[in-house]
JSON list of C-alpha atoms and ligand atoms in Angstrom, two decimals:
[
{"chain": "A", "resi": 1026, "resn": "MET", "atom": "CA", "xyz": [3.69, 9.21, 9.50]},
{"chain": "A", "resi": 1027, "resn": "SER", "atom": "CA", "xyz": [1.21, 11.42, 11.33]},
{"chain": "A", "resi": 1028, "resn": "LYS", "atom": "CA", "xyz": [-2.49, 10.85, 12.09]},
{"chain": "A", "resi": 1029, "resn": "ASP", "atom": "CA", "xyz": [-3.26, 13.74, 9.72]},
{"chain": "A", "resi": 1030, "resn": "PHE", "atom": "CA", "xyz": [-1.41, 12.04, 6.88]},
{"chain": "A", "resi": 1031, "resn": "PHE", "atom": "CA", "xyz": [-3.46, 8.84, 7.23]},
{"chain": "A", "resi": 1032, "resn": "LEU", "atom": "CA", "xyz": [-6.76, 10.73, 7.56]},
{"chain": "A", "resi": 1033, "resn": "PHE", "atom": "CA", "xyz": [-5.86, 12.70, 4.42]},
{"chain": "A", "resi": 1034, "resn": "LEU", "atom": "CA", "xyz": [-4.96, 9.52, 2.54]},
{"chain": "A", "resi": 1035, "resn": "ARG", "atom": "CA", "xyz": [-8.21, 7.77, 3.57]},
{"chain": "A", "resi": 1036, "resn": "GLN", "atom": "CA", "xyz": [-10.31, 10.73, 2.42]},
{"chain": "A", "resi": 1037, "resn": "THR", "atom": "CA", "xyz": [-8.36, 10.95, -0.84]},
{"chain": "A", "resi": 1038, "resn": "MET", "atom": "CA", "xyz": [-9.08, 7.28, -1.55]},
{"chain": "A", "resi": 1039, "resn": "ARG", "atom": "CA", "xyz": [-12.76, 7.88, -0.79]},
{"chain": "A", "resi": 1040, "resn": "SER", "atom": "CA", "xyz": [-13.02, 11.03, -2.95]},
{"chain": "A", "resi": 1041, "resn": "PRO", "atom": "CA", "xyz": [-9.92, 11.63, -5.11]},
{"chain": "A", "resi": 1042, "resn": "SER", "atom": "CA", "xyz": [-11.38, 14.55, -7.07]},
{"chain": "A", "resi": 1043, "resn": "GLY", "atom": "CA", "xyz": [-12.95, 16.21, -4.00]},
{"chain": "A", "resi": 1044, "resn": "VAL", "atom": "CA", "xyz": [-9.71, 16.21, -2.00]},
{"chain": "A", "resi": 1045, "resn": "GLY", "atom": "CA", "xyz": [-7.51, 16.76, -5.06]},
{"chain": "A", "resi": 1046, "resn": "ALA", "atom": "CA", "xyz": [-4.10, 15.86, -3.53]},
{"chain": "A", "resi": 1047, "resn": "VAL", "atom": "CA", "xyz": [-2.42, 12.79, -2.03]},
{"chain": "A", "resi": 1048, "resn": "ALA", "atom": "CA", "xyz": [-0.78, 14.54, 0.92]},
{"chain": "A", "resi": 1049, "resn": "PRO", "atom": "CA", "xyz": [-1.26, 17.71, 2.96]},
{"chain": "A", "resi": 1050, "resn": "SER", "atom": "CA", "xyz": [0.70, 20.83, 1.97]},
{"chain": "A", "resi": 1051, "resn": "GLY", "atom": "CA", "xyz": [4.16, 21.29, 3.45]},
{"chain": "A", "resi": 1052, "resn": "ARG", "atom": "CA", "xyz": [5.12, 23.85, 6.07]},
{"chain": "A", "resi": 1053, "resn": "ALA", "atom": "CA", "xyz": [7.07, 26.06, 3.66]},
{"chain": "A", "resi": 1054, "resn": "LEU", "atom": "CA", "xyz": [4.08, 26.39, 1.34]},
{"chain": "A", "resi": 1055, "resn": "GLY", "atom": "CA", "xyz": [1.72, 27.23, 4.23]},
{"chain": "A", "resi": 1056, "resn": "ARG", "atom": "CA", "xyz": [4.17, 29.80, 5.54]},
{"chain": "A", "resi": 1057, "resn": "ALA", "atom": "CA", "xyz": [4.56, 31.43, 2.13]},
{"chain": "A", "resi": 1058, "resn": "MET", "atom": "CA", "xyz": [0.78, 31.68, 1.70]},
{"chain": "A", "resi": 1059, "resn": "ALA", "atom": "CA", "xyz": [0.28, 33.10, 5.20]},
{"chain": "A", "resi": 1060, "resn": "SER", "atom": "CA", "xyz": [2.98, 35.73, 4.58]},
{"chain": "A", "resi": 1061, "resn": "HIS", "atom": "CA", "xyz": [0.60, 37.50, 2.14]},
{"chain": "A", "resi": 1062, "resn": "ILE", "atom": "CA", "xyz": [-2.03, 38.17, 4.82]},
{"chain": "A", "resi": 1063, "resn": "ASP", "atom": "CA", "xyz": [-2.27, 41.73, 6.14]},
{"chain": "A", "resi": 1064, "resn": "LEU", "atom": "CA", "xyz": [-3.37, 41.04, 9.72]},
{"chain": "A", "resi": 1065, "resn": "ASP", "atom": "CA", "xyz": [-4.68, 44.61, 10.10]},
{"chain": "A", "resi": 1066, "resn": "ASN", "atom": "CA", "xyz": [-7.00, 44.39, 7.10]},
{"chain": "A", "resi": 1067, "resn": "GLY", "atom": "CA", "xyz": [-9.85, 42.40, 8.66]},
{"chain": "A", "resi": 1068, "resn": "PRO", "atom": "CA", "xyz": [-11.01, 38.82, 9.16]},
{"chain": "A", "resi": 1069, "resn": "VAL", "atom": "CA", "xyz": [-9.45, 35.99, 7.14]},
{"chain": "A", "resi": 1070, "resn": "VAL", "atom": "CA", "xyz": [-11.11, 32.90, 5.65]},
{"chain": "A", "resi": 1071, "resn": "GLU", "atom": "CA", "xyz": [-9.41, 29.70, 4.56]},
{"chain": "A", "resi": 1072, "resn": "ILE", "atom": "CA", "xyz": [-11.30, 27.48, 2.10]},
{"chain": "A", "resi": 1073, "resn": "GLY", "atom": "CA", "xyz": [-10.51, 23.79, 1.61]},
{"chain": "A", "resi": 1074, "resn": "SER", "atom": "CA", "xyz": [-8.59, 23.48, 4.89]},
{"chain": "A", "resi": 1075, "resn": "GLY", "atom": "CA", "xyz": [-8.23, 19.68, 4.85]},
{"chain": "A", "resi": 1076, "resn": "THR", "atom": "CA", "xyz": [-6.39, 18.58, 8.00]},
{"chain": "A", "resi": 1077, "resn": "GLY", "atom": "CA", "xyz": [-5.13, 22.14, 8.65]},
{"chain": "A", "resi": 1078, "resn": "ALA", "atom": "CA", "xyz": [-1.61, 22.16, 7.20]},
{"chain": "A", "resi": 1079, "resn": "ILE", "atom": "CA", "xyz": [-2.01, 25.75, 5.94]},
{"chain": "A", "resi": 1080, "resn": "THR", "atom": "CA", "xyz": [-4.23, 26.73, 8.89]},
{"chain": "A", "resi": 1081, "resn": "ARG", "atom": "CA", "xyz": [-1.35, 25.94, 11.24]},
{"chain": "A", "resi": 1082, "resn": "GLN", "atom": "CA", "xyz": [0.88, 28.43, 9.40]},
{"chain": "A", "resi": 1083, "resn": "ILE", "atom": "CA", "xyz": [-1.86, 31.10, 9.38]},
{"chain": "A", "resi": 1084, "resn": "MET", "atom": "CA", "xyz": [-2.08, 30.69, 13.17]},
{"chain": "A", "resi": 1085, "resn": "ALA", "atom": "CA", "xyz": [1.73, 30.87, 13.40]},
{"chain": "A", "resi": 1086, "resn": "ALA", "atom": "CA", "xyz": [1.52, 34.26, 11.67]},
{"chain": "A", "resi": 1087, "resn": "ALA", "atom": "CA", "xyz": [-0.12, 35.47, 14.93]},
{"chain": "A", "resi": 1088, "resn": "ILE", "atom": "CA", "xyz": [-3.68, 35.90, 13.72]},
{"chain": "A", "resi": 1089, "resn": "LYS", "atom": "CA", "xyz": [-6.25, 35.98, 16.55]},
{"chain": "A", "resi": 1090, "resn": "PRO", "atom": "CA", "xyz": [-8.34, 32.75, 16.39]},
{"chain": "A", "resi": 1091, "resn": "GLU", "atom": "CA", "xyz": [-11.59, 34.75, 16.35]},
{"chain": "A", "resi": 1092, "resn": "GLN", "atom": "CA", "xyz": [-10.37, 36.51, 13.18]},
{"chain": "A", "resi": 1093, "resn": "LEU", "atom": "CA", "xyz": [-10.08, 33.20, 11.27]},
{"chain": "A", "resi": 1094, "resn": "SER", "atom": "CA", "xyz": [-12.88, 31.05, 9.77]},
{"chain": "A", "resi": 1095, "resn": "LEU", "atom": "CA", "xyz": [-12.52, 27.84, 7.80]},
{"chain": "A", "resi": 1096, "resn": "PHE", "atom": "CA", "xyz": [-14.80, 26.39, 5.10]},
{"chain": "A", "resi": 1097, "resn": "GLU", "atom": "CA", "xyz": [-14.28, 22.68, 4.56]},
{"chain": "A", "resi": 1098, "resn": "MET", "atom": "CA", "xyz": [-16.89, 20.42, 2.95]},
{"chain": "A", "resi": 1099, "resn": "ASN", "atom": "CA", "xyz": [-15.55, 17.11, 4.32]},
{"chain": "A", "resi": 1100, "resn": "PRO", "atom": "CA", "xyz": [-17.11, 16.40, 7.77]},
{"chain": "A", "resi": 1101, "resn": "GLU", "atom": "CA", "xyz": [-14.23, 14.21, 8.98]},
{"chain": "A", "resi": 1102, "resn": "PHE", "atom": "CA", "xyz": [-11.70, 16.94, 8.24]},
{"chain": "A", "resi": 1103, "resn": "CYS", "atom": "CA", "xyz": [-13.97, 19.42, 10.08]},
{"chain": "A", "resi": 1104, "resn": "THR", "atom": "CA", "xyz": [-13.97, 17.24, 13.20]},
{"chain": "A", "resi": 1105, "resn": "ARG", "atom": "CA", "xyz": [-10.16, 17.22, 13.14]},
{"chain": "A", "resi": 1106, "resn": "LEU", "atom": "CA", "xyz": [-9.97, 20.99, 12.51]},
{"chain": "A", "resi": 1107, "resn": "LYS", "atom": "CA", "xyz": [-12.26, 21.76, 15.48]},
{"chain": "A", "resi": 1108, "resn": "LEU", "atom": "CA", "xyz": [-10.07, 19.65, 17.78]},
{"chain": "A", "resi": 1109, "resn": "LYS", "atom": "CA", "xyz": [-6.86, 21.27, 16.58]},
{"chain": "A", "resi": 1110, "resn": "PHE", "atom": "CA", "xyz": [-7.74, 24.96, 16.32]},
{"chain": "A", "resi": 1111, "resn": "ASN", "atom": "CA", "xyz": [-9.40, 26.20, 19.46]},
{"chain": "A", "resi": 1112, "resn": "GLY", "atom": "CA", "xyz": [-11.39, 29.43, 18.95]},
{"chain": "A", "resi": 1113, "resn": "VAL", "atom": "CA", "xyz": [-11.32, 29.24, 15.14]},
{"chain": "A", "resi": 1114, "resn": "THR", "atom": "CA", "xyz": [-14.77, 28.99, 13.50]},
{"chain": "A", "resi": 1115, "resn": "VAL", "atom": "CA", "xyz": [-15.08, 25.86, 11.36]},
{"chain": "A", "resi": 1116, "resn": "HIS", "atom": "CA", "xyz": [-17.90, 25.75, 8.83]},
{"chain": "A", "resi": 1117, "resn": "ASN", "atom": "CA", "xyz": [-18.69, 22.32, 7.42]},
{"chain": "A", "resi": 1118, "resn": "LYS", "atom": "CA", "xyz": [-19.86, 24.06, 4.27]},
{"chain": "A", "resi": 1119, "resn": "LYS", "atom": "CA", "xyz": [-18.78, 24.71, 0.73]},
{"chain": "A", "resi": 1120, "resn": "ALA", "atom": "CA", "xyz": [-16.59, 27.68, -0.10]},
{"chain": "A", "resi": 1121, "resn": "GLN", "atom": "CA", "xyz": [-19.46, 28.84, -2.35]},
{"chain": "A", "resi": 1122, "resn": "ASP", "atom": "CA", "xyz": [-21.47, 29.68, 0.83]},
{"chain": "A", "resi": 1123, "resn": "MET", "atom": "CA", "xyz": [-18.97, 32.26, 2.09]},
{"chain": "A", "resi": 1124, "resn": "SER", "atom": "CA", "xyz": [-20.83, 35.29, 0.73]},
{"chain": "A", "resi": 1125, "resn": "ASN", "atom": "CA", "xyz": [-23.81, 34.39, 2.97]},
{"chain": "A", "resi": 1126, "resn": "TYR", "atom": "CA", "xyz": [-21.59, 35.42, 5.91]},
{"chain": "A", "resi": 1127, "resn": "TRP", "atom": "CA", "xyz": [-19.55, 38.42, 4.68]},
{"chain": "A", "resi": 1128, "resn": "GLN", "atom": "CA", "xyz": [-19.87, 41.08, 2.01]},
{"chain": "A", "resi": 1129, "resn": "GLY", "atom": "CA", "xyz": [-16.89, 43.34, 1.34]},
{"chain": "A", "resi": 1130, "resn": "GLU", "atom": "CA", "xyz": [-15.44, 42.64, 4.80]},
{"chain": "A", "resi": 1131, "resn": "LEU", "atom": "CA", "xyz": [-12.62, 40.10, 4.54]},
{"chain": "A", "resi": 1132, "resn": "GLY", "atom": "CA", "xyz": [-8.95, 41.06, 4.53]},
{"chain": "A", "resi": 1133, "resn": "ALA", "atom": "CA", "xyz": [-7.85, 37.89, 2.71]},
{"chain": "A", "resi": 1134, "resn": "VAL", "atom": "CA", "xyz": [-9.03, 34.48, 1.54]},
{"chain": "A", "resi": 1135, "resn": "ILE", "atom": "CA", "xyz": [-6.51, 31.62, 1.47]},
{"chain": "A", "resi": 1136, "resn": "SER", "atom": "CA", "xyz": [-7.46, 28.69, -0.70]},
{"chain": "A", "resi": 1137, "resn": "GLY", "atom": "CA", "xyz": [-6.24, 25.12, -0.69]},
{"chain": "A", "resi": 1138, "resn": "LEU", "atom": "CA", "xyz": [-8.95, 24.09, -3.15]},
{"chain": "A", "resi": 1139, "resn": "PRO", "atom": "CA", "xyz": [-8.01, 22.08, -6.24]},
{"chain": "A", "resi": 1140, "resn": "LEU", "atom": "CA", "xyz": [-9.70, 24.75, -8.39]},
{"chain": "A", "resi": 1141, "resn": "LEU", "atom": "CA", "xyz": [-8.38, 23.69, -11.79]},
{"chain": "A", "resi": 1142, "resn": "ASN", "atom": "CA", "xyz": [-9.78, 20.17, -11.22]},
{"chain": "A", "resi": 1143, "resn": "MET", "atom": "CA", "xyz": [-13.25, 21.69, -11.01]},
{"chain": "A", "resi": 1144, "resn": "PRO", "atom": "CA", "xyz": [-15.60, 22.53, -13.90]},
{"chain": "A", "resi": 1145, "resn": "VAL", "atom": "CA", "xyz": [-15.48, 26.17, -14.99]},
{"chain": "A", "resi": 1146, "resn": "PRO", "atom": "CA", "xyz": [-19.02, 26.97, -13.65]},
{"chain": "A", "resi": 1147, "resn": "VAL", "atom": "CA", "xyz": [-18.00, 25.68, -10.19]},
{"chain": "A", "resi": 1148, "resn": "GLN", "atom": "CA", "xyz": [-14.79, 27.76, -10.29]},
{"chain": "A", "resi": 1149, "resn": "HIS", "atom": "CA", "xyz": [-16.98, 30.74, -11.19]},
{"chain": "A", "resi": 1150, "resn": "GLU", "atom": "CA", "xyz": [-19.37, 30.13, -8.26]},
{"chain": "A", "resi": 1151, "resn": "ILE", "atom": "CA", "xyz": [-16.46, 29.87, -5.80]},
{"chain": "A", "resi": 1152, "resn": "ALA", "atom": "CA", "xyz": [-14.58, 32.91, -7.09]},
{"chain": "A", "resi": 1153, "resn": "SER", "atom": "CA", "xyz": [-17.80, 35.01, -7.18]},
{"chain": "A", "resi": 1154, "resn": "SER", "atom": "CA", "xyz": [-18.50, 34.17, -3.56]},
{"chain": "A", "resi": 1155, "resn": "VAL", "atom": "CA", "xyz": [-14.89, 34.88, -2.55]},
{"chain": "A", "resi": 1156, "resn": "PHE", "atom": "CA", "xyz": [-14.79, 38.30, -4.26]},
{"chain": "A", "resi": 1157, "resn": "CYS", "atom": "CA", "xyz": [-18.20, 39.24, -2.87]},
{"chain": "A", "resi": 1158, "resn": "ALA", "atom": "CA", "xyz": [-16.88, 38.54, 0.65]},
{"chain": "A", "resi": 1159, "resn": "LEU", "atom": "CA", "xyz": [-13.47, 40.26, 0.23]},
{"chain": "A", "resi": 1160, "resn": "LYS", "atom": "CA", "xyz": [-12.82, 43.97, 0.76]},
{"chain": "A", "resi": 1161, "resn": "PRO", "atom": "CA", "xyz": [-12.00, 45.83, -2.47]},
{"chain": "A", "resi": 1162, "resn": "GLY", "atom": "CA", "xyz": [-8.36, 45.18, -3.35]},
{"chain": "A", "resi": 1163, "resn": "ALA", "atom": "CA", "xyz": [-7.91, 42.33, -0.84]},
{"chain": "A", "resi": 1164, "resn": "PRO", "atom": "CA", "xyz": [-6.31, 39.13, -2.17]},
{"chain": "A", "resi": 1165, "resn": "MET", "atom": "CA", "xyz": [-7.38, 35.57, -2.75]},
{"chain": "A", "resi": 1166, "resn": "ILE", "atom": "CA", "xyz": [-4.21, 33.53, -2.15]},
{"chain": "A", "resi": 1167, "resn": "GLN", "atom": "CA", "xyz": [-4.11, 30.24, -4.04]},
{"chain": "A", "resi": 1168, "resn": "PHE", "atom": "CA", "xyz": [-1.44, 27.67, -4.80]},
{"chain": "A", "resi": 1169, "resn": "THR", "atom": "CA", "xyz": [-1.03, 25.35, -7.75]},
{"chain": "A", "resi": 1170, "resn": "TYR", "atom": "CA", "xyz": [1.28, 22.50, -8.72]},
{"chain": "A", "resi": 1171, "resn": "GLY", "atom": "CA", "xyz": [0.95, 23.20, -12.45]},
{"chain": "A", "resi": 1172, "resn": "PRO", "atom": "CA", "xyz": [2.33, 25.84, -14.84]},
{"chain": "A", "resi": 1173, "resn": "LYS", "atom": "CA", "xyz": [-0.95, 27.75, -15.35]},
{"chain": "A", "resi": 1174, "resn": "PRO", "atom": "CA", "xyz": [-2.65, 30.33, -13.08]},
{"chain": "A", "resi": 1175, "resn": "PRO", "atom": "CA", "xyz": [-4.95, 28.32, -10.79]},
{"chain": "A", "resi": 1176, "resn": "LEU", "atom": "CA", "xyz": [-8.21, 29.92, -11.92]},
{"chain": "A", "resi": 1177, "resn": "ASP", "atom": "CA", "xyz": [-9.57, 29.49, -15.43]},
{"chain": "A", "resi": 1178, "resn": "GLU", "atom": "CA", "xyz": [-9.03, 32.45, -17.80]},
{"chain": "A", "resi": 1179, "resn": "GLN", "atom": "CA", "xyz": [-12.76, 32.65, -18.60]},
{"chain": "A", "resi": 1180, "resn": "VAL", "atom": "CA", "xyz": [-13.58, 33.04, -14.88]},
{"chain": "A", "resi": 1181, "resn": "ARG", "atom": "CA", "xyz": [-10.86, 35.69, -14.45]},
{"chain": "A", "resi": 1182, "resn": "ASP", "atom": "CA", "xyz": [-12.22, 37.66, -17.39]},
{"chain": "A", "resi": 1183, "resn": "GLU", "atom": "CA", "xyz": [-15.87, 37.37, -16.32]},
{"chain": "A", "resi": 1184, "resn": "LEU", "atom": "CA", "xyz": [-15.10, 38.58, -12.78]},
{"chain": "A", "resi": 1185, "resn": "GLY", "atom": "CA", "xyz": [-12.45, 41.17, -13.78]},
{"chain": "A", "resi": 1186, "resn": "LEU", "atom": "CA", "xyz": [-9.61, 39.53, -11.85]},
{"chain": "A", "resi": 1187, "resn": "VAL", "atom": "CA", "xyz": [-5.90, 40.11, -12.24]},
{"chain": "A", "resi": 1188, "resn": "TYR", "atom": "CA", "xyz": [-3.17, 37.95, -10.79]},
{"chain": "A", "resi": 1189, "resn": "THR", "atom": "CA", "xyz": [0.39, 38.13, -9.51]},
{"chain": "A", "resi": 1190, "resn": "LYS", "atom": "CA", "xyz": [2.64, 35.11, -9.48]},
{"chain": "A", "resi": 1191, "resn": "ALA", "atom": "CA", "xyz": [4.29, 35.18, -6.05]},
{"chain": "A", "resi": 1192, "resn": "GLU", "atom": "CA", "xyz": [6.79, 32.59, -4.90]},
{"chain": "A", "resi": 1193, "resn": "ARG", "atom": "CA", "xyz": [7.72, 29.11, -6.08]},
{"chain": "A", "resi": 1194, "resn": "ILE", "atom": "CA", "xyz": [8.08, 26.66, -3.19]},
{"chain": "A", "resi": 1195, "resn": "TRP", "atom": "CA", "xyz": [10.58, 24.02, -4.22]},
{"chain": "A", "resi": 1196, "resn": "PHE", "atom": "CA", "xyz": [10.49, 22.39, -0.75]},
{"chain": "A", "resi": 1197, "resn": "ASN", "atom": "CA", "xyz": [6.95, 21.14, -1.21]},
{"chain": "A", "resi": 1198, "resn": "LEU", "atom": "CA", "xyz": [5.93, 17.75, -2.52]},
{"chain": "A", "resi": 1199, "resn": "PRO", "atom": "CA", "xyz": [5.25, 18.40, -5.35]},
{"chain": "A", "resi": 1200, "resn": "PRO", "atom": "CA", "xyz": [6.77, 21.89, -5.75]},
{"chain": "A", "resi": 1201, "resn": "ALA", "atom": "CA", "xyz": [4.04, 24.53, -5.79]},
{"chain": "A", "resi": 1202, "resn": "THR", "atom": "CA", "xyz": [3.57, 28.15, -6.87]},
{"chain": "A", "resi": 1203, "resn": "VAL", "atom": "CA", "xyz": [1.60, 30.76, -4.93]},
{"chain": "A", "resi": 1204, "resn": "TYR", "atom": "CA", "xyz": [-0.65, 33.17, -6.84]},
{"chain": "A", "resi": 1205, "resn": "LEU", "atom": "CA", "xyz": [-2.51, 36.27, -5.62]},
{"chain": "A", "resi": 1206, "resn": "PHE", "atom": "CA", "xyz": [-5.80, 37.18, -7.34]},
{"chain": "A", "resi": 1207, "resn": "ARG", "atom": "CA", "xyz": [-7.43, 40.60, -6.97]},
{"chain": "A", "resi": 1208, "resn": "LYS", "atom": "CA", "xyz": [-10.29, 42.53, -8.59]},
{"chain": "A", "resi": 1209, "resn": "SER", "atom": "CA", "xyz": [-8.81, 44.80, -11.22]},
{"chain": "B", "resi": 616, "resn": "SAM", "atom": "C1", "xyz": [-5.97, 19.64, -1.86]},
{"chain": "B", "resi": 616, "resn": "SAM", "atom": "S1", "xyz": [-6.89, 19.53, -0.35]},
{"chain": "B", "resi": 616, "resn": "SAM", "atom": "C2", "xyz": [-6.00, 20.78, 0.54]},
{"chain": "B", "resi": 616, "resn": "SAM", "atom": "C3", "xyz": [-6.00, 20.58, 2.02]},
{"chain": "B", "resi": 616, "resn": "SAM", "atom": "C4", "xyz": [-5.10, 21.56, 2.81]},
{"chain": "B", "resi": 616, "resn": "SAM", "atom": "N1", "xyz": [-5.49, 22.93, 2.61]},
{"chain": "B", "resi": 616, "resn": "SAM", "atom": "C5", "xyz": [-3.66, 21.39, 2.41]},
{"chain": "B", "resi": 616, "resn": "SAM", "atom": "O1", "xyz": [-3.14, 22.24, 1.69]},
{"chain": "B", "resi": 616, "resn": "SAM", "atom": "O2", "xyz": [-3.07, 20.38, 2.82]},
{"chain": "B", "resi": 616, "resn": "SAM", "atom": "C6", "xyz": [-8.43, 20.31, -0.82]},
{"chain": "B", "resi": 616, "resn": "SAM", "atom": "C7", "xyz": [-9.48, 20.39, 0.27]},
{"chain": "B", "resi": 616, "resn": "SAM", "atom": "O3", "xyz": [-10.60, 21.13, -0.24]},
{"chain": "B", "resi": 616, "resn": "SAM", "atom": "C8", "xyz": [-11.80, 20.53, 0.21]},
{"chain": "B", "resi": 616, "resn": "SAM", "atom": "N2", "xyz": [-12.85, 20.99, -0.74]},
{"chain": "B", "resi": 616, "resn": "SAM", "atom": "C9", "xyz": [-13.02, 20.63, -2.05]},
{"chain": "B", "resi": 616, "resn": "SAM", "atom": "N3", "xyz": [-14.03, 21.34, -2.61]},
{"chain": "B", "resi": 616, "resn": "SAM", "atom": "C10", "xyz": [-14.50, 22.18, -1.65]},
{"chain": "B", "resi": 616, "resn": "SAM", "atom": "C11", "xyz": [-15.50, 23.19, -1.62]},
{"chain": "B", "resi": 616, "resn": "SAM", "atom": "N4", "xyz": [-16.24, 23.47, -2.70]},
{"chain": "B", "resi": 616, "resn": "SAM", "atom": "N5", "xyz": [-15.69, 23.88, -0.47]},
{"chain": "B", "resi": 616, "resn": "SAM", "atom": "C12", "xyz": [-14.95, 23.59, 0.65]},
{"chain": "B", "resi": 616, "resn": "SAM", "atom": "N6", "xyz": [-13.99, 22.64, 0.68]},
{"chain": "B", "resi": 616, "resn": "SAM", "atom": "C13", "xyz": [-13.76, 21.95, -0.44]},
{"chain": "B", "resi": 616, "resn": "SAM", "atom": "C14", "xyz": [-11.51, 19.04, 0.20]},
{"chain": "B", "resi": 616, "resn": "SAM", "atom": "O4", "xyz": [-12.40, 18.35, 1.05]},
{"chain": "B", "resi": 616, "resn": "SAM", "atom": "C15", "xyz": [-10.06, 19.05, 0.69]},
{"chain": "B", "resi": 616, "resn": "SAM", "atom": "O5", "xyz": [-10.01, 18.98, 2.10]}
]
């Protein structure tokens, strides 16, 4: 078992609802999410990076480190992320703060947040900030383990979002589905 796995487990035991999973995402899921990034469309932000399982696959997709920023609210995960991803900007901040940094400039946002575990007003705050920061038409890429789209219907309606169900990753524990959200 890796150091990341044990750090993840410790933080999950400390804050089960904040972390929202018992293990980091698998490589196949990270790769599938990263495959939806258009590297020529502008900077990319990952929210809820954890120990960097998805970040690693975003980097493997040949993004320049200075084009990638991470928002992770857990300080211990941030320390690990800074050590692992040289040149990537790590914000020990909530995803909700993203729109203080960009407005209509991002090419994609990749989310590892457990959004459906969060109250609807919090989902709304996060999605509002994400879609304020994204360029028109650019995607928010989000995975879920469940059968429903991973953003509450009320939030989608209020913000005018549409979604596409992309791939199902059977080789993840548990199997996960990738969704793309865009402003309609
Ligand atoms: C399910 S884990 C995913 C970690 C990693 N992306 C992966 O797939 O293995 C969710 C992460 O989101 C972080 N998180 C939860 N709420 C957040 C928020 N509002 N802003 C930023 N990070 C948050 C947690 O600390 C945790 O690291």
